[in-house]
């Protein structure tokens, strides 16, 4: 069983990451010789916990350095003694390591307090800084507005001697908080408000968590930040867009101090704004202190500790940040993208088990009383190349999901109903013969009969069972608590509303099921273990509240619910049957009539008429699809035909399960109303099959395959033509890569020795060197395998 440890191995660089504007700048600076080695830093303030927005900055700061054989420092911007704490320092380090990164040097702004002070004295001596005695309110009043220039402080023309004297007395603790500040003397009429004599130091008689009571004056962020970069030799100061107006001030300080070249250069990228989420530390603290959430690691919180406790994996977060991209303008990213990367990663990590959340009792009347038997059930579906199984006990009394029974079922409900048959996963086919109700008319029990000839779920030829449901043997069931987490807010933009953001908290963000019934194998579930509860979602054993024999499960993310999707589509649709049958992905209206019906159109018509659905389901399962994937593709009038068409063009190196995964995860995203979907028509199955074949052969990576898929929705080019046009084809053969690997290992023999001495994180450095040498063309996975063989051999 898979478990989620506190630390992960360092991620290897991805060849696709050489296309954003920051990486282009870095490549140009290296090529031109402006810098010899890339140096970046991640500079959090230790006044709170890291959140999903920080994850993007971490991936950029550490990733850019690693990909180019550079260094990345972790530097705590600890210039505010009143809000900072050592526990935040520890939490930040833990979160970065969990995300898969390791810093080259650990630094603190407080390391440089003395040097920053000396530089401030230097600016005073050169007439470029002065001590101001205005109050905070007066300073704001004198600063002016965006449309009106500010006014000079009456203290601006103090002599150098007077400023030196006052500043020394400020440091000596002679004055109370707020009596004086040190300001840079720039221009009170400057159009950039940051340049209107910014404050450099303020008096704070507070104990610093590292420096104790050594200081009573503390530098402001804008003064400490750029100079700390200069001290550390940072070449590329990467930060989010809200600091764009600070860049001019940073440059002014380095010019005024006449610091040597190469000086730090600041580059801004769009911050990660996630829908249905807030990332303001102040507002997150308000949620914690107000009792709206259970703490900073509440699984509904966007903090990395909250995501970790929910069961989101670091790999999913890194992939999400990669898909979100590095842009120059702010945008809001749909939270569905994070849910998608989480499902995609957990699909290969979470063993499948069964758990009933809303139990309804079933009695198998023709099964002998007191008898039980066991079924061997695999932990993994056909498309996940892993082994492992467990024994499932079966008895006369079972629990099934209440939602899997309806007395008066609508069209396309293929679960249990009076007189209907359904397949119990891994077990038998049962038929509902009788419904038992209580005095209030509520259904409390189903009396069913089973067919002994269907053991294992098989059926005689010609007998079609349309539905498969999960179950748990009642006498053997394990009672567990399950926490169903949903989005914390009910609107996508709670942070930009004019009224109180807390008014938009989602009242259904947490649903605690105190007694759910799980299969007995889960009694030994370790904390931090991932599972897929079949047909329900991905779940994570809570690391704090679980106890031996009494696990608590947090829902990480739901599965796609084919029934809910079809029901919603039927409710929303106003098209006629003819219009519905004529929708063919990848075929324009102009092309549709002259060509006549395609295979996909015919199959769409079959689905619309509910023809042969059970037969199609059985065929999909026989091809290796999981039951949930088969259910979805059988019922979906858009994705199903694409899958059928792709099957007919499936290359030899692919499989039906691989094709299904691409249809469900990638084509569905293009057809989901996302930004990608607006690019053009959906993708046809034949060209999709070609993309899967290119990925499976190693010609392109999966991430590159996504890019090709998006291009397919915009043009009629073949996948091969798009790969050639975009220059995506990878170098995957060992004959081409081995000489490059050997040459680099010889060139960096000292690092190879350090790796063999235990610094295994250097593997990422070597992968980055190969990717840089091949201009991103090498197959990163194959490169990693070659390097491991050379370094470990």
XYZ file of N, CA and C in Angstrom, residues 340-484:
435
model
N -7.568 17.742 -11.238
C -7.183 16.854 -12.337
C -5.792 16.265 -12.116
N -4.812 17.118 -11.764
C -3.455 16.604 -11.567
C -3.395 15.671 -10.362
N -4.250 15.916 -9.378
C -4.288 15.038 -8.200
C -4.820 13.663 -8.587
N -5.921 13.637 -9.335
C -6.450 12.340 -9.785
C -5.432 11.605 -10.646
N -4.801 12.343 -11.544
C -3.871 11.732 -12.482
C -2.710 11.077 -11.741
N -2.234 11.713 -10.675
C -1.117 11.160 -9.925
C -1.569 10.000 -9.034
N -2.694 10.169 -8.359
C -3.159 9.129 -7.441
C -3.627 7.878 -8.164
N -3.983 8.010 -9.430
C -4.420 6.847 -10.194
C -3.389 5.728 -10.140
N -2.108 6.094 -10.060
C -1.036 5.101 -10.055
C -0.484 4.851 -8.650
N -1.049 5.489 -7.649
C -0.518 5.340 -6.288
C -1.534 4.790 -5.298
N -2.810 4.923 -5.606
C -3.844 4.580 -4.629
C -4.466 3.226 -4.946
N -4.235 2.210 -4.117
C -4.896 0.917 -4.339
C -6.402 1.050 -4.207
N -7.139 0.243 -4.982
C -8.593 0.294 -4.998
C -9.155 -0.590 -3.885
N -10.065 -0.026 -3.116
C -10.754 -0.766 -2.054
C -12.221 -0.360 -2.081
N -13.026 -0.981 -1.226
C -14.456 -0.669 -1.208
C -14.884 -0.167 0.161
N -15.703 0.870 0.133
C -16.234 1.464 1.353
C -17.617 2.004 1.029
N -18.565 1.809 1.917
C -19.942 2.276 1.739
C -20.169 3.458 2.674
N -20.476 4.611 2.108
C -20.618 5.833 2.911
C -22.025 6.014 3.460
N -23.033 5.740 2.670
C -24.430 5.903 3.090
C -25.090 4.522 3.026
N -24.963 3.718 4.075
C -25.310 2.297 3.972
C -26.810 2.007 3.891
N -27.119 1.064 3.044
C -28.457 0.481 2.944
C -28.281 -1.030 3.013
N -29.042 -1.670 3.897
C -28.857 -3.105 4.137
C -29.473 -3.933 3.026
N -28.756 -4.984 2.610
C -29.235 -5.945 1.617
C -29.143 -7.343 2.234
N -30.221 -8.089 2.156
C -30.237 -9.473 2.627
C -30.403 -10.384 1.418
N -29.446 -11.298 1.201
C -29.508 -12.251 0.091
C -30.312 -13.463 0.582
N -31.567 -13.504 0.232
C -32.485 -14.472 0.845
C -32.166 -15.914 0.483
N -31.583 -16.160 -0.688
C -31.288 -17.548 -1.068
C -29.832 -17.929 -0.798
N -29.144 -17.114 -0.011
C -27.768 -17.454 0.401
C -27.848 -18.072 1.798
N -27.155 -19.170 2.031
C -27.303 -19.888 3.318
C -26.932 -19.009 4.521
N -27.744 -19.071 5.546
C -27.460 -18.330 6.776
C -26.212 -18.893 7.451
N -25.395 -17.988 7.987
C -24.181 -18.391 8.686
C -23.022 -18.742 7.780
N -23.236 -18.741 6.478
C -22.167 -19.092 5.533
C -21.476 -17.829 5.050
N -20.208 -17.939 4.702
C -19.472 -16.836 4.079
C -18.419 -17.425 3.150
N -17.941 -16.642 2.260
C -16.883 -17.060 1.344
C -16.017 -15.844 1.034
N -14.909 -16.046 0.336
C -13.997 -14.945 0.033
C -13.745 -14.862 -1.462
N -13.556 -13.646 -1.913
C -13.190 -13.390 -3.300
C -11.824 -12.728 -3.327
N -11.015 -13.120 -4.291
C -9.715 -12.480 -4.464
C -9.921 -11.233 -5.313
N -9.597 -10.069 -4.760
C -9.836 -8.792 -5.436
C -8.520 -8.046 -5.595
N -8.214 -7.635 -6.819
C -6.978 -6.911 -7.094
C -7.054 -5.490 -6.548
N -5.917 -4.998 -6.084
C -5.846 -3.606 -5.653
C -5.777 -2.637 -6.841
N -5.455 -3.173 -8.029
C -5.155 -2.291 -9.155
C -5.969 -2.668 -10.393
N -6.390 -1.664 -11.179
C -7.076 -1.951 -12.440
C -6.077 -2.409 -13.499
N -6.593 -2.807 -14.649
C -5.749 -3.378 -15.693
C -4.707 -2.393 -16.219
N -5.039 -1.101 -16.198
C -4.135 -0.130 -16.823
C -3.048 0.374 -15.881
N -3.006 -0.119 -14.641
C -1.933 0.255 -13.713
C -1.049 -0.980 -13.529
N 0.194 -0.908 -13.971
C 1.070 -2.100 -13.948
C 1.635 -2.394 -12.559
N 0.741 -2.715 -11.630
C 1.161 -3.071 -10.281
C 0.443 -4.337 -9.854
N 1.054 -5.041 -8.917
C 0.476 -6.283 -8.425
C 0.044 -6.123 -6.977
N -0.839 -6.989 -6.552
C -1.321 -6.957 -5.178
C -2.813 -7.171 -5.117
N -3.259 -7.939 -4.133
C -4.682 -8.201 -3.997
C -5.003 -8.453 -2.527
N -6.284 -8.554 -2.244
C -6.729 -8.857 -0.877
C -7.959 -9.746 -0.970
N -8.340 -10.353 0.165
C -9.500 -11.211 0.217
C -10.712 -10.408 0.675
N -11.804 -10.527 -0.072
C -13.051 -9.848 0.272
C -14.046 -10.868 0.799
N -14.470 -10.765 2.032
C -15.486 -11.693 2.544
C -16.867 -11.343 2.011
N -17.671 -12.385 1.774
C -19.039 -12.222 1.265
C -19.960 -13.044 2.173
N -21.131 -12.485 2.465
C -22.055 -13.187 3.354
C -23.500 -12.880 2.944
N -24.423 -13.383 3.725
C -25.858 -13.220 3.423
C -26.301 -11.755 3.559
N -25.669 -11.013 4.481
C -26.063 -9.625 4.710
C -24.942 -8.690 4.246
N -25.345 -7.682 3.469
C -24.396 -6.754 2.869
C -24.824 -5.314 3.137
N -23.855 -4.415 2.960
C -24.163 -2.979 2.891
C -23.892 -2.518 1.460
N -24.822 -1.738 0.900
C -24.581 -1.068 -0.376
C -24.864 0.418 -0.188
N -24.452 1.237 -1.151
C -24.731 2.673 -1.091
C -26.233 2.920 -1.291
N -26.792 3.759 -0.442
C -28.204 4.101 -0.574
C -28.503 4.693 -1.945
N -27.555 5.445 -2.499
C -27.760 6.063 -3.808
C -27.763 5.050 -4.942
N -27.362 3.801 -4.655
C -27.347 2.782 -5.699
C -28.679 2.044 -5.819
N -29.692 2.534 -5.118
C -31.040 1.959 -5.234
C -32.049 3.079 -5.437
N -33.003 2.846 -6.360
C -34.127 3.756 -6.560
C -35.374 2.922 -6.795
N -36.457 3.310 -6.122
C -37.715 2.586 -6.319
C -38.305 2.849 -7.688
N -38.219 4.079 -8.132
C -38.780 4.459 -9.431
C -37.678 5.112 -10.255
N -36.799 4.324 -10.819
C -35.599 4.885 -11.455
C -35.911 5.577 -12.785
N -35.190 6.665 -13.080
C -35.347 7.324 -14.370
C -34.573 6.581 -15.457
N -34.706 7.047 -16.671
C -33.969 6.484 -17.790
C -32.468 6.599 -17.525
N -31.715 5.579 -17.902
C -30.256 5.539 -17.791
C -29.758 5.313 -16.365
N -30.650 4.963 -15.455
C -30.206 4.562 -14.118
C -30.031 3.051 -14.156
N -28.776 2.589 -14.120
C -28.488 1.174 -14.326
C -28.064 0.477 -13.034
N -28.510 0.993 -11.904
C -28.164 0.364 -10.636
C -29.353 -0.476 -10.161
N -29.506 -0.616 -8.865
C -30.504 -1.547 -8.355
C -31.875 -0.877 -8.242
N -32.899 -1.620 -8.628
C -34.293 -1.177 -8.544
C -35.162 -2.427 -8.439
N -36.414 -2.288 -8.002
C -37.285 -3.465 -7.888
C -37.352 -4.258 -9.185
N -37.073 -5.561 -9.098
C -37.122 -6.434 -10.257
C -35.900 -6.371 -11.146
N -34.952 -5.499 -10.842
C -33.756 -5.345 -11.681
C -32.565 -6.088 -11.093
N -31.632 -6.413 -12.007
C -30.397 -7.069 -11.622
C -29.235 -6.083 -11.672
N -28.248 -6.365 -10.828
C -27.029 -5.570 -10.833
C -25.872 -6.486 -10.455
N -24.687 -6.143 -10.913
C -23.504 -6.933 -10.606
C -22.835 -6.365 -9.358
N -22.588 -7.216 -8.367
C -21.783 -6.821 -7.218
C -20.320 -6.987 -7.598
N -19.547 -5.940 -7.460
C -18.141 -5.942 -7.859
C -17.409 -7.151 -7.259
N -16.771 -7.964 -8.113
C -15.984 -9.152 -7.748
C -16.831 -10.338 -7.286
N -18.157 -10.161 -7.088
C -18.927 -11.205 -6.414
C -19.964 -11.844 -7.351
N -21.240 -11.524 -7.171
C -22.334 -12.169 -7.894
C -23.255 -11.117 -8.509
N -24.130 -11.606 -9.361
C -25.256 -10.803 -9.846
C -26.425 -11.042 -8.892
N -27.053 -9.949 -8.443
C -28.214 -10.076 -7.554
C -29.416 -9.376 -8.182
N -30.615 -9.792 -7.759
C -31.862 -9.174 -8.217
C -32.653 -8.713 -7.004
N -33.193 -7.497 -7.092
C -34.001 -6.967 -5.994
C -35.410 -7.546 -6.091
N -35.819 -8.291 -5.063
C -37.124 -8.938 -5.064
C -38.133 -8.229 -4.166
N -37.654 -7.576 -3.107
C -38.580 -6.990 -2.137
C -37.933 -5.779 -1.483
N -38.767 -4.754 -1.233
C -38.312 -3.527 -0.575
C -38.979 -3.439 0.785
N -38.176 -3.303 1.852
C -38.701 -3.210 3.215
C -38.622 -1.758 3.671
N -39.755 -1.249 4.205
C -39.804 0.144 4.659
C -40.176 0.203 6.129
N -39.814 1.329 6.763
C -40.192 1.518 8.159
C -41.547 2.215 8.240
N -41.939 2.593 9.443
C -43.257 3.203 9.649
C -43.411 4.534 8.937
N -42.304 5.201 8.680
C -42.351 6.497 7.980
C -42.295 6.357 6.468
N -42.226 5.129 6.003
C -42.181 4.906 4.562
C -40.791 4.964 3.966
N -39.766 5.016 4.826
C -38.388 5.058 4.324
C -37.869 3.648 4.089
N -37.114 3.494 3.014
C -36.534 2.194 2.682
C -35.423 1.877 3.678
N -35.526 0.726 4.347
C -34.528 0.346 5.348
C -33.817 -0.959 5.002
N -34.361 -1.719 4.047
C -33.732 -3.001 3.727
C -34.218 -3.451 2.357
N -33.338 -4.151 1.644
C -33.695 -4.766 0.368
C -33.535 -6.281 0.507
N -34.544 -7.013 0.058
C -34.458 -8.472 0.006
C -34.126 -8.855 -1.435
N -32.998 -9.504 -1.606
C -32.526 -9.816 -2.953
C -32.198 -11.302 -3.057
N -32.052 -11.769 -4.283
C -31.597 -13.131 -4.544
C -30.355 -13.072 -5.414
N -29.484 -14.059 -5.250
C -28.252 -14.057 -6.045
C -28.239 -15.249 -6.988
N -27.450 -15.149 -8.050
C -27.310 -16.215 -9.032
C -25.955 -16.879 -8.816
N -25.907 -18.086 -8.265
C -24.618 -18.740 -7.975
C -23.746 -18.934 -9.207
N -24.348 -18.966 -10.405
C -23.565 -19.206 -11.628
C -22.761 -17.979 -12.053
N -22.973 -16.864 -11.374
C -22.287 -15.624 -11.779
C -21.124 -15.306 -10.849
N -20.585 -16.289 -10.165
C -19.502 -16.038 -9.207
C -18.342 -15.303 -9.879
N -17.855 -14.281 -9.221
C -16.800 -13.437 -9.786
C -17.331 -12.335 -10.672
N -18.653 -12.278 -10.826
C -19.253 -11.232 -11.650
C -19.461 -11.614 -13.093
N -19.095 -12.861 -13.468
C -19.253 -13.291 -14.858
C -20.715 -13.614 -15.139
N -21.093 -13.534 -16.398
C -22.469 -13.835 -16.803
C -22.447 -14.741 -18.028
N -23.444 -15.618 -18.154
C -23.527 -16.468 -19.342
C -23.642 -15.619 -20.609
N -23.184 -16.180 -21.713
C -23.218 -15.456 -22.976
C -24.664 -15.071 -23.316
N -24.823 -13.827 -23.731
C -26.135 -13.322 -24.098
C -26.883 -12.642 -22.969
N -26.400 -12.783 -21.735
C -27.042 -12.134 -20.595
C -26.302 -10.828 -20.275
N -27.002 -9.739 -20.331
C -26.390 -8.428 -20.179
C -26.787 -7.789 -18.857
N -25.793 -7.425 -18.077
C -25.999 -6.704 -16.816
C -25.405 -5.309 -16.982
N -26.234 -4.295 -16.903
C -25.770 -2.945 -17.238
C -25.020 -2.258 -16.108
N -25.284 -2.605 -14.868
C -24.690 -1.867 -13.758
C -23.832 -2.722 -12.857
N -22.781 -2.107 -12.302
C -21.919 -2.747 -11.318
C -21.804 -1.819 -10.123
N -22.022 -2.333 -8.917
C -21.956 -1.491 -7.724
C -20.992 -2.115 -6.710
N -20.537 -1.292 -5.754
C -19.662 -1.796 -4.707
C -20.495 -2.152 -3.475
N -19.891 -2.858 -2.545
C -20.609 -3.423 -1.409
C -19.604 -3.785 -0.317
N -20.105 -4.100 0.861
C -19.278 -4.595 1.966
C -20.102 -5.621 2.727
N -19.467 -6.715 3.100
C -20.143 -7.730 3.913
C -20.427 -7.150 5.298
N -21.688 -7.162 5.722
C -22.074 -6.517 6.985
C -21.382 -7.139 8.206
N -21.319 -8.459 8.343
C -20.671 -9.019 9.551
C -19.173 -8.742 9.618
N -18.549 -8.510 8.475
C -17.104 -8.319 8.433
C -16.713 -6.841 8.290
N -17.681 -5.952 8.204
C -17.402 -4.548 7.887
C -16.646 -3.850 9.009
N -15.795 -2.930 8.633
C -15.049 -2.091 9.570
C -15.713 -0.719 9.617
N -16.154 -0.310 10.811
C -16.763 1.015 10.966
C -15.662 2.071 10.999
N -15.754 3.056 10.107
C -14.735 4.097 10.020
C -15.413 5.461 9.918
N -14.662 6.491 10.279
C -15.133 7.857 10.049
C -14.544 8.360 8.728
N -15.379 9.004 7.941
C -14.953 9.549 6.656
C -15.318 11.024 6.614
N -14.363 11.843 6.221
C -14.587 13.285 6.121
C -14.591 13.677 4.648
N -15.717 14.157 4.202
C -15.890 14.527 2.798
C -15.642 16.024 2.650
